C-alpha atoms as a PDB file:
ATOM      1  CA  UNK A   1       0.000   0.000   0.000  1.00  0.00           C
ATOM      2  CA  UNK A   2       1.099   3.529  -0.656  1.00  0.00           C
ATOM      3  CA  UNK A   3       2.079   5.748   2.293  1.00  0.00           C
ATOM      4  CA  UNK A   4      -0.654   8.222   3.166  1.00  0.00           C
ATOM      5  CA  UNK A   5       1.410  11.169   1.905  1.00  0.00           C
ATOM      6  CA  UNK A   6       1.557   9.622  -1.606  1.00  0.00           C
ATOM      7  CA  UNK A   7      -2.190   9.043  -1.872  1.00  0.00           C
ATOM      8  CA  UNK A   8      -2.827  12.461  -3.433  1.00  0.00           C
ATOM      9  CA  UNK A   9      -0.444  11.578  -6.271  1.00  0.00           C
ATOM     10  CA  UNK A  10      -2.287   8.353  -7.110  1.00  0.00           C
ATOM     11  CA  UNK A  11      -4.385   9.902  -9.882  1.00  0.00           C
ATOM     12  CA  UNK A  12      -5.257   6.496 -11.340  1.00  0.00           C
ATOM     13  CA  UNK A  13      -6.438   5.290  -7.929  1.00  0.00           C
ATOM     14  CA  UNK A  14      -4.753   1.915  -8.451  1.00  0.00           C
ATOM     15  CA  UNK A  15      -2.658   2.057  -5.246  1.00  0.00           C
ATOM     16  CA  UNK A  16       0.547   2.446  -7.267  1.00  0.00           C
ATOM     17  CA  UNK A  17       2.622   5.268  -8.673  1.00  0.00           C
ATOM     18  CA  UNK A  18       3.580   5.055 -12.337  1.00  0.00           C
ATOM     19  CA  UNK A  19       4.360   7.255 -15.333  1.00  0.00           C
ATOM     20  CA  UNK A  20       0.664   7.735 -16.040  1.00  0.00           C
ATOM     21  CA  UNK A  21       0.179   9.231 -12.561  1.00  0.00           C
ATOM     22  CA  UNK A  22       3.148  11.530 -13.132  1.00  0.00           C
ATOM     23  CA  UNK A  23       1.766  12.757 -16.446  1.00  0.00           C
ATOM     24  CA  UNK A  24      -1.638  13.398 -14.908  1.00  0.00           C
ATOM     25  CA  UNK A  25       0.055  15.247 -12.060  1.00  0.00           C
ATOM     26  CA  UNK A  26       1.982  17.370 -14.568  1.00  0.00           C
ATOM     27  CA  UNK A  27      -1.181  18.189 -16.479  1.00  0.00           C
ATOM     28  CA  UNK A  28      -2.981  19.140 -13.264  1.00  0.00           C
ATOM     29  CA  UNK A  29      -0.166  21.425 -12.163  1.00  0.00           C
ATOM     30  CA  UNK A  30       0.024  23.082 -15.566  1.00  0.00           C
ATOM     31  CA  UNK A  31      -3.699  23.758 -15.552  1.00  0.00           C
ATOM     32  CA  UNK A  32      -3.446  25.305 -12.105  1.00  0.00           C
ATOM     33  CA  UNK A  33      -0.481  27.493 -12.965  1.00  0.00           C
ATOM     34  CA  UNK A  34      -1.557  28.654 -16.387  1.00  0.00           C
ATOM     35  CA  UNK A  35      -4.379  27.417 -18.579  1.00  0.00           C
ATOM     36  CA  UNK A  36      -2.749  28.830 -21.721  1.00  0.00           C
ATOM     37  CA  UNK A  37      -0.753  26.558 -24.016  1.00  0.00           C
ATOM     38  CA  UNK A  38       0.885  27.063 -27.381  1.00  0.00           C
ATOM     39  CA  UNK A  39       0.308  23.421 -28.341  1.00  0.00           C
ATOM     40  CA  UNK A  40      -2.745  21.790 -29.923  1.00  0.00           C
ATOM     41  CA  UNK A  41      -3.483  18.148 -30.634  1.00  0.00           C
ATOM     42  CA  UNK A  42      -5.853  18.009 -33.614  1.00  0.00           C
ATOM     43  CA  UNK A  43      -6.939  14.536 -34.629  1.00  0.00           C
ATOM     44  CA  UNK A  44      -9.439  12.448 -36.567  1.00  0.00           C
ATOM     45  CA  UNK A  45     -10.252   9.041 -35.109  1.00  0.00           C
ATOM     46  CA  UNK A  46     -12.765   6.540 -36.392  1.00  0.00           C
ATOM     47  CA  UNK A  47     -12.159   3.457 -34.260  1.00  0.00           C
ATOM     48  CA  UNK A  48     -10.611   5.143 -31.218  1.00  0.00           C
ATOM     49  CA  UNK A  49      -6.982   4.117 -31.788  1.00  0.00           C
ATOM     50  CA  UNK A  50      -5.838   7.581 -32.898  1.00  0.00           C
ATOM     51  CA  UNK A  51      -7.879   9.192 -30.117  1.00  0.00           C
ATOM     52  CA  UNK A  52      -5.943   7.113 -27.578  1.00  0.00           C
ATOM     53  CA  UNK A  53      -2.588   8.319 -28.917  1.00  0.00           C
ATOM     54  CA  UNK A  54      -3.934  11.882 -28.927  1.00  0.00           C
ATOM     55  CA  UNK A  55      -4.883  11.506 -25.266  1.00  0.00           C
ATOM     56  CA  UNK A  56      -1.381  10.290 -24.458  1.00  0.00           C
ATOM     57  CA  UNK A  57       0.155  13.327 -26.204  1.00  0.00           C
ATOM     58  CA  UNK A  58      -2.152  15.616 -24.240  1.00  0.00           C
ATOM     59  CA  UNK A  59      -1.140  13.925 -20.984  1.00  0.00           C
ATOM     60  CA  UNK A  60       2.549  14.386 -21.736  1.00  0.00           C
ATOM     61  CA  UNK A  61       2.444  17.945 -23.130  1.00  0.00           C
ATOM     62  CA  UNK A  62      -0.560  19.578 -21.468  1.00  0.00           C
ATOM     63  CA  UNK A  63      -1.799  20.519 -24.948  1.00  0.00           C
ATOM     64  CA  UNK A  64      -5.299  21.538 -25.892  1.00  0.00           C
ATOM     65  CA  UNK A  65      -7.429  19.094 -27.880  1.00  0.00           C
ATOM     66  CA  UNK A  66      -9.498  19.422 -31.037  1.00  0.00           C
ATOM     67  CA  UNK A  67     -11.265  16.442 -32.579  1.00  0.00           C
ATOM     68  CA  UNK A  68     -11.807  16.651 -36.335  1.00  0.00           C
ATOM     69  CA  UNK A  69     -15.309  15.296 -36.817  1.00  0.00           C
ATOM     70  CA  UNK A  70     -17.090  14.617 -40.092  1.00  0.00           C
ATOM     71  CA  UNK A  71     -20.315  16.549 -40.680  1.00  0.00           C
ATOM     72  CA  UNK A  72     -21.716  13.252 -41.909  1.00  0.00           C
ATOM     73  CA  UNK A  73     -20.280  10.704 -39.451  1.00  0.00           C
ATOM     74  CA  UNK A  74     -18.597   7.615 -40.810  1.00  0.00           C
ATOM     75  CA  UNK A  75     -20.322   4.301 -40.165  1.00  0.00           C
ATOM     76  CA  UNK A  76     -18.789   0.830 -39.985  1.00  0.00           C
ATOM     77  CA  UNK A  77     -20.119   0.221 -43.505  1.00  0.00           C
ATOM     78  CA  UNK A  78     -18.335   3.379 -44.687  1.00  0.00           C
ATOM     79  CA  UNK A  79     -14.939   1.927 -43.796  1.00  0.00           C
ATOM     80  CA  UNK A  80     -15.632  -1.640 -44.917  1.00  0.00           C
ATOM     81  CA  UNK A  81     -12.581  -1.740 -47.182  1.00  0.00           C
ATOM     82  CA  UNK A  82     -13.507  -5.046 -48.791  1.00  0.00           C
ATOM     83  CA  UNK A  83     -16.369  -3.178 -50.477  1.00  0.00           C
ATOM     84  CA  UNK A  84     -14.824  -1.179 -53.321  1.00  0.00           C
ATOM     85  CA  UNK A  85     -17.838   1.159 -53.291  1.00  0.00           C
ATOM     86  CA  UNK A  86     -17.713   2.001 -49.599  1.00  0.00           C
ATOM     87  CA  UNK A  87     -17.391   5.653 -48.689  1.00  0.00           C
ATOM     88  CA  UNK A  88     -13.780   5.486 -47.516  1.00  0.00           C
ATOM     89  CA  UNK A  89     -12.626   3.737 -50.695  1.00  0.00           C
ATOM     90  CA  UNK A  90     -14.413   6.212 -52.937  1.00  0.00           C
ATOM     91  CA  UNK A  91     -12.900   9.169 -51.058  1.00  0.00           C
ATOM     92  CA  UNK A  92      -9.379   7.750 -50.986  1.00  0.00           C
ATOM     93  CA  UNK A  93      -9.522   7.039 -54.718  1.00  0.00           C
ATOM     94  CA  UNK A  94     -10.475  10.681 -55.365  1.00  0.00           C
ATOM     95  CA  UNK A  95      -7.631  13.028 -54.407  1.00  0.00           C
ATOM     96  CA  UNK A  96      -9.979  16.017 -54.725  1.00  0.00           C
ATOM     97  CA  UNK A  97     -12.479  14.629 -52.206  1.00  0.00           C
ATOM     98  CA  UNK A  98     -12.922  16.919 -49.213  1.00  0.00           C
ATOM     99  CA  UNK A  99     -15.374  15.494 -46.648  1.00  0.00           C
ATOM    100  CA  UNK A 100     -17.052  18.305 -44.766  1.00  0.00           C
ATOM    101  CA  UNK A 101     -16.099  18.924 -41.139  1.00  0.00           C
ATOM    102  CA  UNK A 102     -18.637  19.820 -38.457  1.00  0.00           C
ATOM    103  CA  UNK A 103     -19.303  23.502 -37.830  1.00  0.00           C
ATOM    104  CA  UNK A 104     -17.113  23.397 -34.726  1.00  0.00           C
ATOM    105  CA  UNK A 105     -13.998  25.501 -35.360  1.00  0.00           C
ATOM    106  CA  UNK A 106     -10.677  25.917 -33.567  1.00  0.00           C
ATOM    107  CA  UNK A 107      -8.646  29.133 -33.212  1.00  0.00           C
ATOM    108  CA  UNK A 108      -5.435  28.002 -34.904  1.00  0.00           C
ATOM    109  CA  UNK A 109      -3.871  31.434 -34.393  1.00  0.00           C
ATOM    110  CA  UNK A 110      -3.643  30.687 -30.657  1.00  0.00           C
ATOM    111  CA  UNK A 111      -1.135  27.864 -31.181  1.00  0.00           C
ATOM    112  CA  UNK A 112       2.454  27.562 -32.392  1.00  0.00           C
ATOM    113  CA  UNK A 113       2.779  23.754 -32.326  1.00  0.00           C
ATOM    114  CA  UNK A 114       0.141  21.404 -33.738  1.00  0.00           C
ATOM    115  CA  UNK A 115       0.228  17.620 -33.448  1.00  0.00           C
ATOM    116  CA  UNK A 116      -1.908  16.287 -36.308  1.00  0.00           C
ATOM    117  CA  UNK A 117      -3.261  12.759 -35.885  1.00  0.00           C
ATOM    118  CA  UNK A 118      -5.156  10.341 -38.118  1.00  0.00           C
ATOM    119  CA  UNK A 119      -5.507   6.669 -39.026  1.00  0.00           C
ATOM    120  CA  UNK A 120      -3.915   5.440 -42.246  1.00  0.00           C
ATOM    121  CA  UNK A 121      -6.478   4.630 -44.919  1.00  0.00           C
ATOM    122  CA  UNK A 122      -5.082   2.840 -47.964  1.00  0.00           C
ATOM    123  CA  UNK A 123      -1.564   4.027 -47.170  1.00  0.00           C
ATOM    124  CA  UNK A 124      -2.493   7.707 -46.851  1.00  0.00           C
ATOM    125  CA  UNK A 125      -4.195  10.225 -44.585  1.00  0.00           C
ATOM    126  CA  UNK A 126      -8.022  10.265 -44.756  1.00  0.00           C
ATOM    127  CA  UNK A 127      -9.282  12.998 -47.065  1.00  0.00           C
ATOM    128  CA  UNK A 128     -10.953  14.749 -44.116  1.00  0.00           C
ATOM    129  CA  UNK A 129      -7.429  15.626 -42.936  1.00  0.00           C
ATOM    130  CA  UNK A 130      -6.947  17.446 -46.245  1.00  0.00           C
ATOM    131  CA  UNK A 131     -10.175  19.336 -45.544  1.00  0.00           C
ATOM    132  CA  UNK A 132      -8.818  20.380 -42.155  1.00  0.00           C
ATOM    133  CA  UNK A 133      -5.450  21.477 -43.544  1.00  0.00           C
ATOM    134  CA  UNK A 134      -7.049  23.607 -46.258  1.00  0.00           C
ATOM    135  CA  UNK A 135      -9.358  25.279 -43.720  1.00  0.00           C
ATOM    136  CA  UNK A 136      -6.615  27.086 -41.794  1.00  0.00           C
ATOM    137  CA  UNK A 137      -3.290  28.876 -42.203  1.00  0.00           C
ATOM    138  CA  UNK A 138      -0.333  26.745 -41.106  1.00  0.00           C
ATOM    139  CA  UNK A 139       2.358  28.899 -42.737  1.00  0.00           C
ATOM    140  CA  UNK A 140       3.748  29.984 -39.361  1.00  0.00           C
ATOM    141  CA  UNK A 141       3.105  26.765 -37.422  1.00  0.00           C
ATOM    142  CA  UNK A 142       5.124  23.740 -36.380  1.00  0.00           C
ATOM    143  CA  UNK A 143       3.126  20.704 -37.544  1.00  0.00           C
ATOM    144  CA  UNK A 144       3.939  17.239 -36.173  1.00  0.00           C
ATOM    145  CA  UNK A 145       2.013  14.389 -37.848  1.00  0.00           C
ATOM    146  CA  UNK A 146       1.243  11.144 -36.056  1.00  0.00           C
ATOM    147  CA  UNK A 147      -0.818   8.215 -37.249  1.00  0.00           C
ATOM    148  CA  UNK A 148      -2.116   4.798 -36.275  1.00  0.00           C
ATOM    149  CA  UNK A 149      -2.130   1.751 -38.506  1.00  0.00           C
ATOM    150  CA  UNK A 150      -1.647  -1.977 -38.417  1.00  0.00           C
ATOM    151  CA  UNK A 151       1.236  -2.040 -40.893  1.00  0.00           C
ATOM    152  CA  UNK A 152       1.362   0.942 -43.276  1.00  0.00           C
ATOM    153  CA  UNK A 153       3.918   3.603 -42.419  1.00  0.00           C
ATOM    154  CA  UNK A 154       3.438   7.383 -42.298  1.00  0.00           C
ATOM    155  CA  UNK A 155       5.692   8.306 -45.225  1.00  0.00           C
ATOM    156  CA  UNK A 156       3.089   8.835 -47.970  1.00  0.00           C
ATOM    157  CA  UNK A 157       0.781  10.864 -45.745  1.00  0.00           C
ATOM    158  CA  UNK A 158       3.684  13.048 -44.532  1.00  0.00           C
ATOM    159  CA  UNK A 159       4.578  13.826 -48.135  1.00  0.00           C
ATOM    160  CA  UNK A 160       0.941  14.607 -49.002  1.00  0.00           C
ATOM    161  CA  UNK A 161       0.584  16.950 -46.028  1.00  0.00           C
ATOM    162  CA  UNK A 162       3.790  18.796 -46.843  1.00  0.00           C
ATOM    163  CA  UNK A 163       2.746  19.338 -50.459  1.00  0.00           C
ATOM    164  CA  UNK A 164      -0.887  20.261 -49.789  1.00  0.00           C
ATOM    165  CA  UNK A 165      -0.545  23.576 -47.923  1.00  0.00           C
ATOM    166  CA  UNK A 166       2.275  25.908 -46.805  1.00  0.00           C
ATOM    167  CA  UNK A 167       3.575  24.831 -43.394  1.00  0.00           C
ATOM    168  CA  UNK A 168       6.063  26.818 -41.352  1.00  0.00           C
ATOM    169  CA  UNK A 169       7.981  23.758 -40.173  1.00  0.00           C
ATOM    170  CA  UNK A 170       6.863  20.143 -40.524  1.00  0.00           C
ATOM    171  CA  UNK A 171       8.650  17.690 -38.253  1.00  0.00           C
ATOM    172  CA  UNK A 172       9.046  14.008 -39.140  1.00  0.00           C
ATOM    173  CA  UNK A 173       5.972  12.118 -37.986  1.00  0.00           C
ATOM    174  CA  UNK A 174       5.457   8.880 -36.120  1.00  0.00           C
ATOM    175  CA  UNK A 175       3.332   5.768 -36.700  1.00  0.00           C
ATOM    176  CA  UNK A 176       1.875   4.029 -33.673  1.00  0.00           C
ATOM    177  CA  UNK A 177       0.214   0.664 -33.443  1.00  0.00           C
ATOM    178  CA  UNK A 178      -3.026   0.145 -31.540  1.00  0.00           C
ATOM    179  CA  UNK A 179      -0.999  -1.357 -28.698  1.00  0.00           C
ATOM    180  CA  UNK A 180       1.266   1.691 -28.235  1.00  0.00           C
ATOM    181  CA  UNK A 181       1.635   2.811 -24.629  1.00  0.00           C
ATOM    182  CA  UNK A 182       1.903   6.151 -22.886  1.00  0.00           C
ATOM    183  CA  UNK A 183       5.605   5.460 -22.395  1.00  0.00           C
ATOM    184  CA  UNK A 184       6.028   4.932 -26.160  1.00  0.00           C
ATOM    185  CA  UNK A 185       4.455   8.298 -26.853  1.00  0.00           C
ATOM    186  CA  UNK A 186       6.416  10.065 -24.127  1.00  0.00           C
ATOM    187  CA  UNK A 187       9.707   8.659 -25.424  1.00  0.00           C
ATOM    188  CA  UNK A 188       8.866   9.918 -28.924  1.00  0.00           C
ATOM    189  CA  UNK A 189       7.938  13.404 -27.713  1.00  0.00           C
ATOM    190  CA  UNK A 190      11.064  13.705 -25.574  1.00  0.00           C
ATOM    191  CA  UNK A 191      13.148  13.005 -28.687  1.00  0.00           C
ATOM    192  CA  UNK A 192      11.541  15.738 -30.782  1.00  0.00           C
ATOM    193  CA  UNK A 193      13.458  18.912 -31.520  1.00  0.00           C
ATOM    194  CA  UNK A 194      10.703  21.499 -31.838  1.00  0.00           C
ATOM    195  CA  UNK A 195      11.949  24.788 -33.317  1.00  0.00           C
ATOM    196  CA  UNK A 196      10.741  28.137 -32.071  1.00  0.00           C
ATOM    197  CA  UNK A 197       8.717  29.816 -34.782  1.00  0.00           C
ATOM    198  CA  UNK A 198       8.869  33.510 -35.580  1.00  0.00           C
ATOM    199  CA  UNK A 199       6.484  35.153 -33.156  1.00  0.00           C
ATOM    200  CA  UNK A 200       6.950  38.736 -34.286  1.00  0.00           C
ATOM    201  CA  UNK A 201       3.998  41.001 -33.756  1.00  0.00           C
ATOM    202  CA  UNK A 202       1.895  41.831 -36.805  1.00  0.00           C
ATOM    203  CA  UNK A 203      -0.112  44.963 -37.544  1.00  0.00           C
ATOM    204  CA  UNK A 204      -3.727  44.300 -38.468  1.00  0.00           C
ATOM    205  CA  UNK A 205      -5.598  46.805 -40.628  1.00  0.00           C
ATOM    206  CA  UNK A 206      -9.363  46.557 -40.997  1.00  0.00           C
ATOM    207  CA  UNK A 207     -10.695  48.548 -43.941  1.00  0.00           C
ATOM    208  CA  UNK A 208     -13.970  48.347 -45.856  1.00  0.00           C
ATOM    209  CA  UNK A 209     -14.795  44.940 -44.417  1.00  0.00           C
ATOM    210  CA  UNK A 210     -11.382  43.441 -45.230  1.00  0.00           C
ATOM    211  CA  UNK A 211      -8.659  42.618 -42.726  1.00  0.00           C
ATOM    212  CA  UNK A 212      -5.095  43.116 -43.953  1.00  0.00           C
ATOM    213  CA  UNK A 213      -1.961  42.007 -42.132  1.00  0.00           C
ATOM    214  CA  UNK A 214       1.276  43.992 -42.200  1.00  0.00           C
ATOM    215  CA  UNK A 215       4.824  43.322 -41.034  1.00  0.00           C
ATOM    216  CA  UNK A 216       6.123  46.105 -38.807  1.00  0.00           C
ATOM    217  CA  UNK A 217       9.373  47.841 -39.731  1.00  0.00           C
ATOM    218  CA  UNK A 218      12.477  47.840 -37.558  1.00  0.00           C
ATOM    219  CA  UNK A 219      12.207  51.504 -36.565  1.00  0.00           C
ATOM    220  CA  UNK A 220      11.611  53.347 -33.310  1.00  0.00           C
ATOM    221  CA  UNK A 221       8.355  54.714 -34.719  1.00  0.00           C
ATOM    222  CA  UNK A 222       7.075  51.213 -35.531  1.00  0.00           C
ATOM    223  CA  UNK A 223       7.934  50.011 -32.020  1.00  0.00           C
ATOM    224  CA  UNK A 224       6.105  53.013 -30.557  1.00  0.00           C
ATOM    225  CA  UNK A 225       3.094  52.273 -32.751  1.00  0.00           C
ATOM    226  CA  UNK A 226       3.122  48.669 -31.530  1.00  0.00           C
ATOM    227  CA  UNK A 227       3.256  49.877 -27.908  1.00  0.00           C
ATOM    228  CA  UNK A 228       0.331  52.243 -28.444  1.00  0.00           C
ATOM    229  CA  UNK A 229      -1.793  49.511 -30.031  1.00  0.00           C
ATOM    230  CA  UNK A 230      -0.954  46.985 -27.310  1.00  0.00           C
ATOM    231  CA  UNK A 231      -3.577  48.610 -25.079  1.00  0.00           C
ATOM    232  CA  UNK A 232      -6.434  49.027 -27.563  1.00  0.00           C
ATOM    233  CA  UNK A 233      -7.189  49.356 -31.296  1.00  0.00           C
ATOM    234  CA  UNK A 234      -7.223  52.785 -32.912  1.00  0.00           C
ATOM    235  CA  UNK A 235      -9.462  54.053 -35.712  1.00  0.00           C
ATOM    236  CA  UNK A 236      -8.012  56.575 -38.166  1.00  0.00           C
ATOM    237  CA  UNK A 237      -9.530  58.413 -41.132  1.00  0.00           C
ATOM    238  CA  UNK A 238      -7.258  58.439 -44.182  1.00  0.00           C
ATOM    239  CA  UNK A 239      -7.805  60.930 -46.980  1.00  0.00           C
ATOM    240  CA  UNK A 240      -7.138  60.283 -50.649  1.00  0.00           C
ATOM    241  CA  UNK A 241      -4.077  62.166 -51.880  1.00  0.00           C
ATOM    242  CA  UNK A 242      -2.242  62.352 -55.180  1.00  0.00           C
ATOM    243  CA  UNK A 243      -3.682  59.210 -56.730  1.00  0.00           C
ATOM    244  CA  UNK A 244      -1.082  57.054 -54.977  1.00  0.00           C
ATOM    245  CA  UNK A 245      -1.708  57.174 -51.225  1.00  0.00           C
ATOM    246  CA  UNK A 246      -4.163  57.498 -48.341  1.00  0.00           C
ATOM    247  CA  UNK A 247      -2.971  59.727 -45.500  1.00  0.00           C
ATOM    248  CA  UNK A 248      -4.408  60.697 -42.138  1.00  0.00           C
ATOM    249  CA  UNK A 249      -3.495  62.063 -38.723  1.00  0.00           C
ATOM    250  CA  UNK A 250      -2.630  59.668 -35.903  1.00  0.00           C
ATOM    251  CA  UNK A 251      -3.848  60.402 -32.360  1.00  0.00           C
ATOM    252  CA  UNK A 252      -0.225  60.702 -31.206  1.00  0.00           C
ATOM    253  CA  UNK A 253       3.179  61.660 -32.588  1.00  0.00           C
ATOM    254  CA  UNK A 254       5.861  59.035 -33.188  1.00  0.00           C
ATOM    255  CA  UNK A 255       9.644  59.386 -33.364  1.00  0.00           C
ATOM    256  CA  UNK A 256      10.807  60.342 -36.847  1.00  0.00           C
ATOM    257  CA  UNK A 257      13.827  58.819 -38.557  1.00  0.00           C
ATOM    258  CA  UNK A 258      13.107  60.148 -42.021  1.00  0.00           C
ATOM    259  CA  UNK A 259      14.959  59.045 -45.108  1.00  0.00           C
ATOM    260  CA  UNK A 260      14.305  59.605 -48.766  1.00  0.00           C
ATOM    261  CA  UNK A 261      12.314  56.596 -49.930  1.00  0.00           C
ATOM    262  CA  UNK A 262      10.820  55.418 -53.218  1.00  0.00           C
ATOM    263  CA  UNK A 263       7.616  53.823 -51.946  1.00  0.00           C
ATOM    264  CA  UNK A 264       5.930  50.681 -53.203  1.00  0.00           C
ATOM    265  CA  UNK A 265       2.330  49.556 -53.070  1.00  0.00           C
ATOM    266  CA  UNK A 266       1.578  48.336 -49.560  1.00  0.00           C
ATOM    267  CA  UNK A 267       4.167  50.518 -47.806  1.00  0.00           C
ATOM    268  CA  UNK A 268       3.028  52.127 -44.548  1.00  0.00           C
ATOM    269  CA  UNK A 269       4.932  55.305 -43.693  1.00  0.00           C
ATOM    270  CA  UNK A 270       5.074  57.958 -40.992  1.00  0.00           C
ATOM    271  CA  UNK A 271       4.849  61.476 -42.440  1.00  0.00           C
ATOM    272  CA  UNK A 272       5.792  64.580 -40.457  1.00  0.00           C
ATOM    273  CA  UNK A 273       5.810  62.614 -37.231  1.00  0.00           C
ATOM    274  CA  UNK A 274       2.078  62.331 -36.655  1.00  0.00           C
ATOM    275  CA  UNK A 275       0.512  61.220 -39.941  1.00  0.00           C
ATOM    276  CA  UNK A 276       0.244  57.714 -41.350  1.00  0.00           C
ATOM    277  CA  UNK A 277       0.366  57.098 -45.079  1.00  0.00           C
ATOM    278  CA  UNK A 278      -0.568  53.853 -46.821  1.00  0.00           C
ATOM    279  CA  UNK A 279       0.582  53.652 -50.428  1.00  0.00           C
ATOM    280  CA  UNK A 280      -1.207  51.826 -53.197  1.00  0.00           C
ATOM    281  CA  UNK A 281       1.210  53.244 -55.812  1.00  0.00           C
ATOM    282  CA  UNK A 282       4.677  54.766 -55.863  1.00  0.00           C
ATOM    283  CA  UNK A 283       5.978  58.121 -54.642  1.00  0.00           C
ATOM    284  CA  UNK A 284       9.363  59.549 -53.628  1.00  0.00           C
ATOM    285  CA  UNK A 285       9.688  61.639 -50.445  1.00  0.00           C
ATOM    286  CA  UNK A 286      11.165  61.661 -46.946  1.00  0.00           C
ATOM    287  CA  UNK A 287       9.347  59.226 -44.671  1.00  0.00           C
ATOM    288  CA  UNK A 288       9.876  56.966 -41.657  1.00  0.00           C
ATOM    289  CA  UNK A 289       8.996  53.324 -42.265  1.00  0.00           C
ATOM    290  CA  UNK A 290       6.200  51.812 -40.185  1.00  0.00           C
ATOM    291  CA  UNK A 291       5.612  48.578 -42.071  1.00  0.00           C
ATOM    292  CA  UNK A 292       4.426  46.853 -45.231  1.00  0.00           C
ATOM    293  CA  UNK A 293       1.149  45.084 -45.998  1.00  0.00           C
ATOM    294  CA  UNK A 294       1.682  41.372 -46.599  1.00  0.00           C
ATOM    295  CA  UNK A 295       0.636  39.296 -49.619  1.00  0.00           C
ATOM    296  CA  UNK A 296      -1.492  41.760 -51.563  1.00  0.00           C
ATOM    297  CA  UNK A 297      -0.974  43.184 -55.050  1.00  0.00           C
ATOM    298  CA  UNK A 298      -1.342  46.826 -56.031  1.00  0.00           C
ATOM    299  CA  UNK A 299      -4.517  46.006 -57.959  1.00  0.00           C
ATOM    300  CA  UNK A 300      -6.011  44.160 -55.004  1.00  0.00           C
ATOM    301  CA  UNK A 301      -5.122  47.007 -52.664  1.00  0.00           C
ATOM    302  CA  UNK A 302      -6.737  49.625 -54.916  1.00  0.00           C
ATOM    303  CA  UNK A 303      -9.863  47.489 -55.092  1.00  0.00           C
ATOM    304  CA  UNK A 304     -10.004  47.136 -51.290  1.00  0.00           C
ATOM    305  CA  UNK A 305      -9.377  50.831 -50.656  1.00  0.00           C
ATOM    306  CA  UNK A 306     -11.808  52.132 -53.250  1.00  0.00           C
ATOM    307  CA  UNK A 307     -12.027  55.756 -54.309  1.00  0.00           C
ATOM    308  CA  UNK A 308     -11.859  58.677 -51.914  1.00  0.00           C
ATOM    309  CA  UNK A 309     -11.353  58.766 -48.167  1.00  0.00           C
ATOM    310  CA  UNK A 310     -11.497  55.678 -45.943  1.00  0.00           C
ATOM    311  CA  UNK A 311     -11.540  54.715 -42.293  1.00  0.00           C
ATOM    312  CA  UNK A 312      -9.157  52.077 -40.959  1.00  0.00           C
ATOM    313  CA  UNK A 313      -8.938  50.331 -37.599  1.00  0.00           C
ATOM    314  CA  UNK A 314      -5.426  49.470 -36.474  1.00  0.00           C
ATOM    315  CA  UNK A 315      -4.744  46.636 -34.015  1.00  0.00           C
ATOM    316  CA  UNK A 316      -2.149  43.987 -33.257  1.00  0.00           C
ATOM    317  CA  UNK A 317      -2.445  40.391 -34.441  1.00  0.00           C
END
């Protein structure tokens, strides 16, 4: 029997201390200290094998959990592989198939590291995993695949995932059998070398119903702008000027470090210390750089801005 002072650590209530108790203890302590985590375990499980591995990962890492569920649930007949016309076979034979996911969504932006789990169907990931991947932006995420199968390895599905959508950093995945233990999963996780992704702050610009994201410049003014927006968003009216820019007065002055600049579409500049200018075409003048709008062409920007004056809301992403 356990001494009385160890009873509180016997989370499994089996009168013994083991690695499962330690993992549960770790998870409990993490939840008490800080409920926030940068890690998510997202998984699809039909028979429960992948769900079990997902639970083990959660126990070891303290990660949040998101189950990928089909809007039309799979039945046992749907995965009866001996029937060439069963749902799973038809989907796996059609690389464009994208089974719909339930309306339940997950805030991917809240996480840096995502463990992605699934069973292997005909040597590959189920097509519903492709649906999930194409539903979110993983370009700045660490994605770690894991799968369950009786014999097929993870190689083909890893390749498919890496080619399907942009991923910030995809680590080599791991196949587990249905008999895999918590210790197996913990050993795998302890051997992972998870890189730290770029967590630089982004400027978010909401204009005419569209949200644009901008990379802040490495200037004192940009850092001051970031500090001002860290407390609350700011709304600014920008006036049309010159057929190449929108310019308006900020509620505060920022430190100038002007230089003569040939602007490009998407550039965000500080003008005269207290005015912000967003360019949708080129101009040459003395400005201080604040940032640049990401992944938008000049034509797209002109279409979003429209003609005349506009109101923008600035915040941090």
